[in-house]
Amino acid sequence: GFVLLALYCNGHAPPAIMSIKLARTKLDDSRQSLAEFGYVILKGALDTEAALEPIAEEIDRFGRLFHGDFRFGPTPEAIGLLTNDARSTFYNSLRYLCSLYAFATCPGLVGLSRSLGLGFPGVMKSTNIRMDMPAEDQHLFHWHQDTTYLLGSHNALTYWIPFSSTNNEAGSIELIPGSHRQGVLPFRYNGDGEPPAFRALSPKDIQLESEPGVDAAITVEAERGDIVVLSQKLLHRSVPNRSTAVRWTLQVRHTDFSEADYRAHGCPM
């Protein structure tokens, strides 16, 4: 049999139904892989037309507020139309687009989180849209665990969803399978004084006390329509974009309100 998580998404009427369709055996394998390796790639799980196109359309409309000739897509020249200030405002505001939150709260994705072990899923405010330009290495993140700076429940999940192929040329993420089983690793705060309690930070604010061994590290190779699911305790870092195209990805994060310890600490995120 199949588990079919289908829904009307992002305000679209039929037939634009966002669905995540997984064979029951595949869902069982996904839970096992997530527990053992800290990640799983759900190949072709998304109805991309219903799930990604509304977000692409809204990014396109939003970009044209800053420059009339802006067009969403892989072409860096479209981003080059924006002034530095406009580009910063545009990029920093993408995380607040309604279409992103419509997707993040879709019953299909929420149902997937429940199937993967979250008792009461909630959307974390670190949900965002990432835009990786060719050769802009200054924005890459070093080895880190999301949980140390984004907080959330112990079993919180990141859904990393590419708009196009990710690999060593186009850029991606590199991860260390099984590293989530080490728990939260020691890290140091790069700011002054003590890090603020119960508030999300940036990866640039903190750094692991010691760099991990990378012999077992792998680069995630994913395609449009794939969902990459990560434990927030999994060690990972950015892979630079060496192509000539912009790499766009969604990063949806779900926390678990049913976790008693998380609630006891005020549900930080």
Short mmCIF file of C-alpha atoms in Angstrom, two decimals:
data_model
loop_
_atom_site.label_atom_id
_atom_site.label_comp_id
_atom_site.label_asym_id
_atom_site.label_seq_id
_atom_site.Cartn_x
_atom_site.Cartn_y
_atom_site.Cartn_z
CA GLY A 1 0.00 0.00 0.00
CA PHE A 2 0.87 3.67 -0.14
CA VAL A 3 0.74 6.55 2.28
CA LEU A 4 -0.70 9.49 0.29
CA LEU A 5 -0.42 12.88 1.92
CA ALA A 6 -2.26 15.20 -0.47
CA LEU A 7 -3.63 18.69 -0.07
CA TYR A 8 -4.67 21.87 -1.80
CA CYS A 9 -1.64 24.05 -1.27
CA ASN A 10 -0.68 27.72 -1.60
CA GLY A 11 -4.18 28.82 -2.51
CA HIS A 12 -4.30 26.75 -5.71
CA ALA A 13 -7.50 25.03 -6.72
CA PRO A 14 -7.56 21.54 -8.28
CA PRO A 15 -5.73 20.03 -10.04
CA ALA A 16 -2.77 21.72 -8.31
CA ILE A 17 -2.54 19.34 -5.37
CA MET A 18 0.72 19.18 -3.42
CA SER A 19 1.34 15.57 -2.56
CA ILE A 20 4.03 13.57 -0.87
CA LYS A 21 3.58 9.97 -1.92
CA LEU A 22 5.67 7.24 -0.32
CA ALA A 23 5.23 3.50 -0.27
CA ARG A 24 4.69 2.25 3.27
CA THR A 25 7.89 0.23 3.04
CA LYS A 26 9.71 3.36 1.88
CA LEU A 27 8.33 5.30 4.84
CA ASP A 28 9.55 2.58 7.21
CA ASP A 29 12.97 2.68 5.53
CA SER A 30 13.01 6.47 5.83
CA ARG A 31 12.39 6.34 9.57
CA GLN A 32 15.15 3.78 9.96
CA SER A 33 17.60 5.77 7.83
CA LEU A 34 16.84 8.97 9.73
CA ALA A 35 17.46 7.22 13.05
CA GLU A 36 20.65 5.50 11.90
CA PHE A 37 22.27 8.06 9.61
CA GLY A 38 20.58 11.33 10.62
CA TYR A 39 19.27 12.03 7.13
CA VAL A 40 17.23 10.55 4.30
CA ILE A 41 16.66 11.65 0.70
CA LEU A 42 13.08 11.13 -0.45
CA LYS A 43 13.53 10.88 -4.21
CA GLY A 44 10.79 12.42 -6.32
CA ALA A 45 8.50 12.82 -3.31
CA LEU A 46 7.18 16.27 -4.27
CA ASP A 47 4.62 17.35 -6.81
CA THR A 48 6.88 20.19 -7.93
CA GLU A 49 4.26 22.07 -9.92
CA ALA A 50 2.01 22.44 -6.90
CA ALA A 51 4.70 22.67 -4.23
CA LEU A 52 7.47 24.78 -5.80
CA GLU A 53 5.90 26.80 -8.59
CA PRO A 54 3.72 28.98 -6.31
CA ILE A 55 6.85 29.87 -4.33
CA ALA A 56 8.79 30.60 -7.52
CA GLU A 57 5.95 32.79 -8.77
CA GLU A 58 5.85 34.78 -5.53
CA ILE A 59 9.64 35.26 -5.51
CA ASP A 60 9.32 36.50 -9.09
CA ARG A 61 6.59 39.01 -8.20
CA PHE A 62 8.47 40.13 -5.09
CA GLY A 63 11.69 40.67 -7.05
CA ARG A 64 9.89 42.89 -9.56
CA LEU A 65 9.04 45.28 -6.72
CA PHE A 66 12.77 46.04 -6.62
CA HIS A 67 13.41 46.00 -10.38
CA GLY A 68 10.82 45.64 -13.11
CA ASP A 69 13.00 43.32 -15.19
CA PHE A 70 13.69 40.85 -12.37
CA ARG A 71 12.87 37.24 -13.18
CA PHE A 72 13.19 34.35 -10.76
CA GLY A 73 15.45 31.56 -11.98
CA PRO A 74 19.03 30.35 -12.23
CA THR A 75 20.36 33.41 -14.08
CA PRO A 76 22.72 35.51 -11.91
CA GLU A 77 22.11 38.55 -14.10
CA ALA A 78 18.61 38.88 -12.60
CA ILE A 79 20.12 39.31 -9.13
CA GLY A 80 22.68 41.72 -10.60
CA LEU A 81 19.86 44.10 -11.52
CA LEU A 82 19.37 44.89 -7.83
CA THR A 83 21.41 47.44 -5.94
CA ASN A 84 23.33 46.11 -2.94
CA ASP A 85 20.76 47.53 -0.52
CA ALA A 86 17.86 46.21 -2.58
CA ARG A 87 19.44 42.78 -2.86
CA SER A 88 19.94 42.62 0.91
CA THR A 89 16.35 43.62 1.62
CA PHE A 90 15.03 41.26 -1.04
CA TYR A 91 17.00 38.27 0.22
CA ASN A 92 16.39 38.86 3.93
CA SER A 93 12.65 39.18 3.30
CA LEU A 94 12.21 35.97 1.29
CA ARG A 95 11.68 33.96 4.47
CA TYR A 96 8.45 35.85 5.14
CA LEU A 97 6.70 35.06 1.86
CA CYS A 98 3.22 33.63 2.37
CA SER A 99 3.80 30.86 -0.17
CA LEU A 100 6.74 29.53 1.87
CA TYR A 101 4.63 29.27 5.00
CA ALA A 102 1.72 27.80 3.07
CA PHE A 103 4.10 25.03 2.02
CA ALA A 104 5.68 24.70 5.47
CA THR A 105 2.26 24.20 7.05
CA CYS A 106 0.76 22.00 4.33
CA PRO A 107 -0.90 18.90 5.82
CA GLY A 108 1.31 16.79 3.54
CA LEU A 109 4.54 18.08 5.07
CA VAL A 110 3.12 18.18 8.59
CA GLY A 111 1.91 14.61 8.08
CA LEU A 112 5.38 13.58 6.95
CA SER A 113 6.85 15.06 10.14
CA ARG A 114 4.36 13.06 12.19
CA SER A 115 5.27 9.93 10.25
CA LEU A 116 8.95 10.58 11.02
CA GLY A 117 8.33 10.81 14.75
CA LEU A 118 7.24 14.36 15.62
CA GLY A 119 4.20 14.14 17.88
CA PHE A 120 3.02 17.75 17.51
CA PRO A 121 4.90 19.48 14.65
CA GLY A 122 5.31 23.24 14.55
CA VAL A 123 7.06 25.51 12.05
CA MET A 124 10.30 27.04 13.28
CA LYS A 125 10.98 30.70 12.53
CA SER A 126 14.32 29.71 10.94
CA THR A 127 12.37 28.44 7.91
CA ASN A 128 13.79 30.29 4.90
CA ILE A 129 14.70 30.44 1.21
CA ARG A 130 18.41 30.31 0.40
CA MET A 131 19.99 31.88 -2.67
CA ASP A 132 23.56 30.68 -3.37
CA MET A 133 25.28 32.73 -6.06
CA PRO A 134 28.23 31.37 -8.06
CA ALA A 135 31.61 31.95 -6.36
CA GLU A 136 30.22 33.89 -3.38
CA ASP A 137 32.05 31.79 -0.82
CA GLN A 138 31.79 34.42 1.91
CA HIS A 139 28.24 33.22 2.62
CA LEU A 140 29.14 29.56 3.12
CA PHE A 141 28.61 27.90 6.50
CA HIS A 142 31.34 25.86 8.22
CA TRP A 143 30.71 22.52 9.95
CA HIS A 144 27.84 22.92 12.38
CA GLN A 145 24.75 21.36 13.94
CA ASP A 146 21.54 23.31 13.37
CA THR A 147 20.33 22.59 16.89
CA THR A 148 23.11 24.63 18.54
CA TYR A 149 22.02 27.90 16.98
CA LEU A 150 18.43 27.35 15.78
CA LEU A 151 17.36 25.49 18.94
CA GLY A 152 14.04 23.65 18.60
CA SER A 153 13.17 20.26 20.06
CA HIS A 154 15.73 17.47 20.31
CA ASN A 155 14.06 15.64 17.42
CA ALA A 156 13.52 18.73 15.23
CA LEU A 157 13.82 18.19 11.48
CA THR A 158 15.12 20.25 8.57
CA TYR A 159 13.56 19.77 5.14
CA TRP A 160 16.17 20.87 2.58
CA ILE A 161 14.46 21.16 -0.79
CA PRO A 162 16.31 22.22 -3.97
CA PHE A 163 14.75 23.98 -6.95
CA SER A 164 17.39 22.36 -9.20
CA SER A 165 20.11 19.71 -9.13
CA THR A 166 22.65 19.90 -6.30
CA ASN A 167 26.13 18.39 -6.54
CA ASN A 168 29.80 19.32 -6.20
CA GLU A 169 29.62 21.71 -9.15
CA ALA A 170 26.28 23.43 -8.50
CA GLY A 171 26.86 23.46 -4.75
CA SER A 172 25.06 21.53 -2.07
CA ILE A 173 25.60 20.49 1.52
CA GLU A 174 28.19 18.05 2.81
CA LEU A 175 27.25 15.90 5.77
CA ILE A 176 28.67 13.22 8.05
CA PRO A 177 26.25 10.28 8.27
CA GLY A 178 25.56 9.13 11.82
CA SER A 179 27.13 12.20 13.45
CA HIS A 180 23.79 13.11 15.04
CA ARG A 181 24.22 10.18 17.42
CA GLN A 182 27.05 12.06 19.16
CA GLY A 183 24.53 14.49 20.61
CA VAL A 184 25.22 18.20 20.86
CA LEU A 185 28.96 18.73 20.35
CA PRO A 186 31.00 21.31 22.32
CA PHE A 187 31.13 24.68 20.65
CA ARG A 188 32.34 28.19 21.38
CA TYR A 189 30.55 31.50 21.03
CA ASN A 190 32.30 33.97 18.72
CA GLY A 191 30.62 37.04 20.18
CA ASP A 192 31.37 39.00 23.34
CA GLY A 193 30.39 37.56 26.69
CA GLU A 194 27.94 34.69 26.96
CA PRO A 195 25.56 33.67 24.18
CA PRO A 196 21.98 34.86 24.75
CA ALA A 197 19.82 32.23 26.40
CA PHE A 198 16.97 30.60 24.51
CA ARG A 199 17.37 32.68 21.34
CA ALA A 200 18.35 31.50 17.87
CA LEU A 201 21.79 32.51 16.60
CA SER A 202 23.57 32.45 13.26
CA PRO A 203 26.16 29.79 12.33
CA LYS A 204 28.66 32.66 12.18
CA ASP A 205 28.05 33.29 15.90
CA ILE A 206 29.30 29.89 17.01
CA GLN A 207 31.96 27.38 16.03
CA LEU A 208 32.71 23.79 16.98
CA GLU A 209 35.55 23.50 19.49
CA SER A 210 37.23 21.00 17.18
CA GLU A 211 36.71 20.31 13.49
CA PRO A 212 35.26 16.88 12.72
CA GLY A 213 37.05 14.22 10.73
CA VAL A 214 35.70 14.31 7.19
CA ASP A 215 36.73 10.89 5.85
CA ALA A 216 33.12 9.72 6.01
CA ALA A 217 31.60 12.98 4.72
CA ILE A 218 29.37 12.86 1.64
CA THR A 219 27.96 15.53 -0.66
CA VAL A 220 24.19 15.47 -1.06
CA GLU A 221 23.18 14.95 -4.68
CA ALA A 222 19.52 15.79 -5.08
CA GLU A 223 17.17 16.79 -7.88
CA ARG A 224 14.15 19.04 -8.18
CA GLY A 225 11.28 17.15 -6.55
CA ASP A 226 13.46 15.49 -3.91
CA ILE A 227 13.10 16.17 -0.19
CA VAL A 228 16.28 15.92 1.89
CA VAL A 229 15.37 15.35 5.54
CA LEU A 230 18.01 16.13 8.18
CA SER A 231 18.19 15.70 11.92
CA GLN A 232 19.10 19.08 13.40
CA LYS A 233 21.96 17.36 15.26
CA LEU A 234 23.58 16.12 12.04
CA LEU A 235 26.97 17.68 11.24
CA HIS A 236 26.93 19.42 7.87
CA ARG A 237 28.43 22.37 5.98
CA SER A 238 27.95 24.28 2.74
CA VAL A 239 29.42 23.12 -0.56
CA PRO A 240 30.43 26.10 -2.76
CA ASN A 241 28.63 26.86 -6.00
CA ARG A 242 31.15 26.46 -8.83
CA SER A 243 28.58 26.59 -11.61
CA THR A 244 27.35 29.65 -13.51
CA ALA A 245 23.81 29.41 -12.11
CA VAL A 246 22.09 30.55 -8.92
CA ARG A 247 21.19 27.66 -6.60
CA TRP A 248 17.86 28.15 -4.85
CA THR A 249 16.75 25.94 -1.95
CA LEU A 250 13.97 25.88 0.61
CA GLN A 251 14.81 25.15 4.22
CA VAL A 252 11.71 24.26 6.20
CA ARG A 253 12.21 23.35 9.83
CA HIS A 254 9.72 21.58 12.07
CA THR A 255 9.99 21.35 15.85
CA ASP A 256 8.03 19.03 18.15
CA PHE A 257 5.80 20.69 20.75
CA SER A 258 4.99 17.32 22.30
CA GLU A 259 8.52 17.04 23.71
CA ALA A 260 8.20 17.76 27.45
CA ASP A 261 11.78 19.03 27.92
CA TYR A 262 11.34 21.44 25.02
CA ARG A 263 8.17 22.88 26.56
CA ALA A 264 9.83 23.08 29.98
CA HIS A 265 12.47 25.39 28.47
CA GLY A 266 9.90 27.71 26.91
CA CYS A 267 9.90 26.20 23.39
CA PRO A 268 13.02 28.13 22.24
CA MET A 269 13.57 28.64 18.51
#
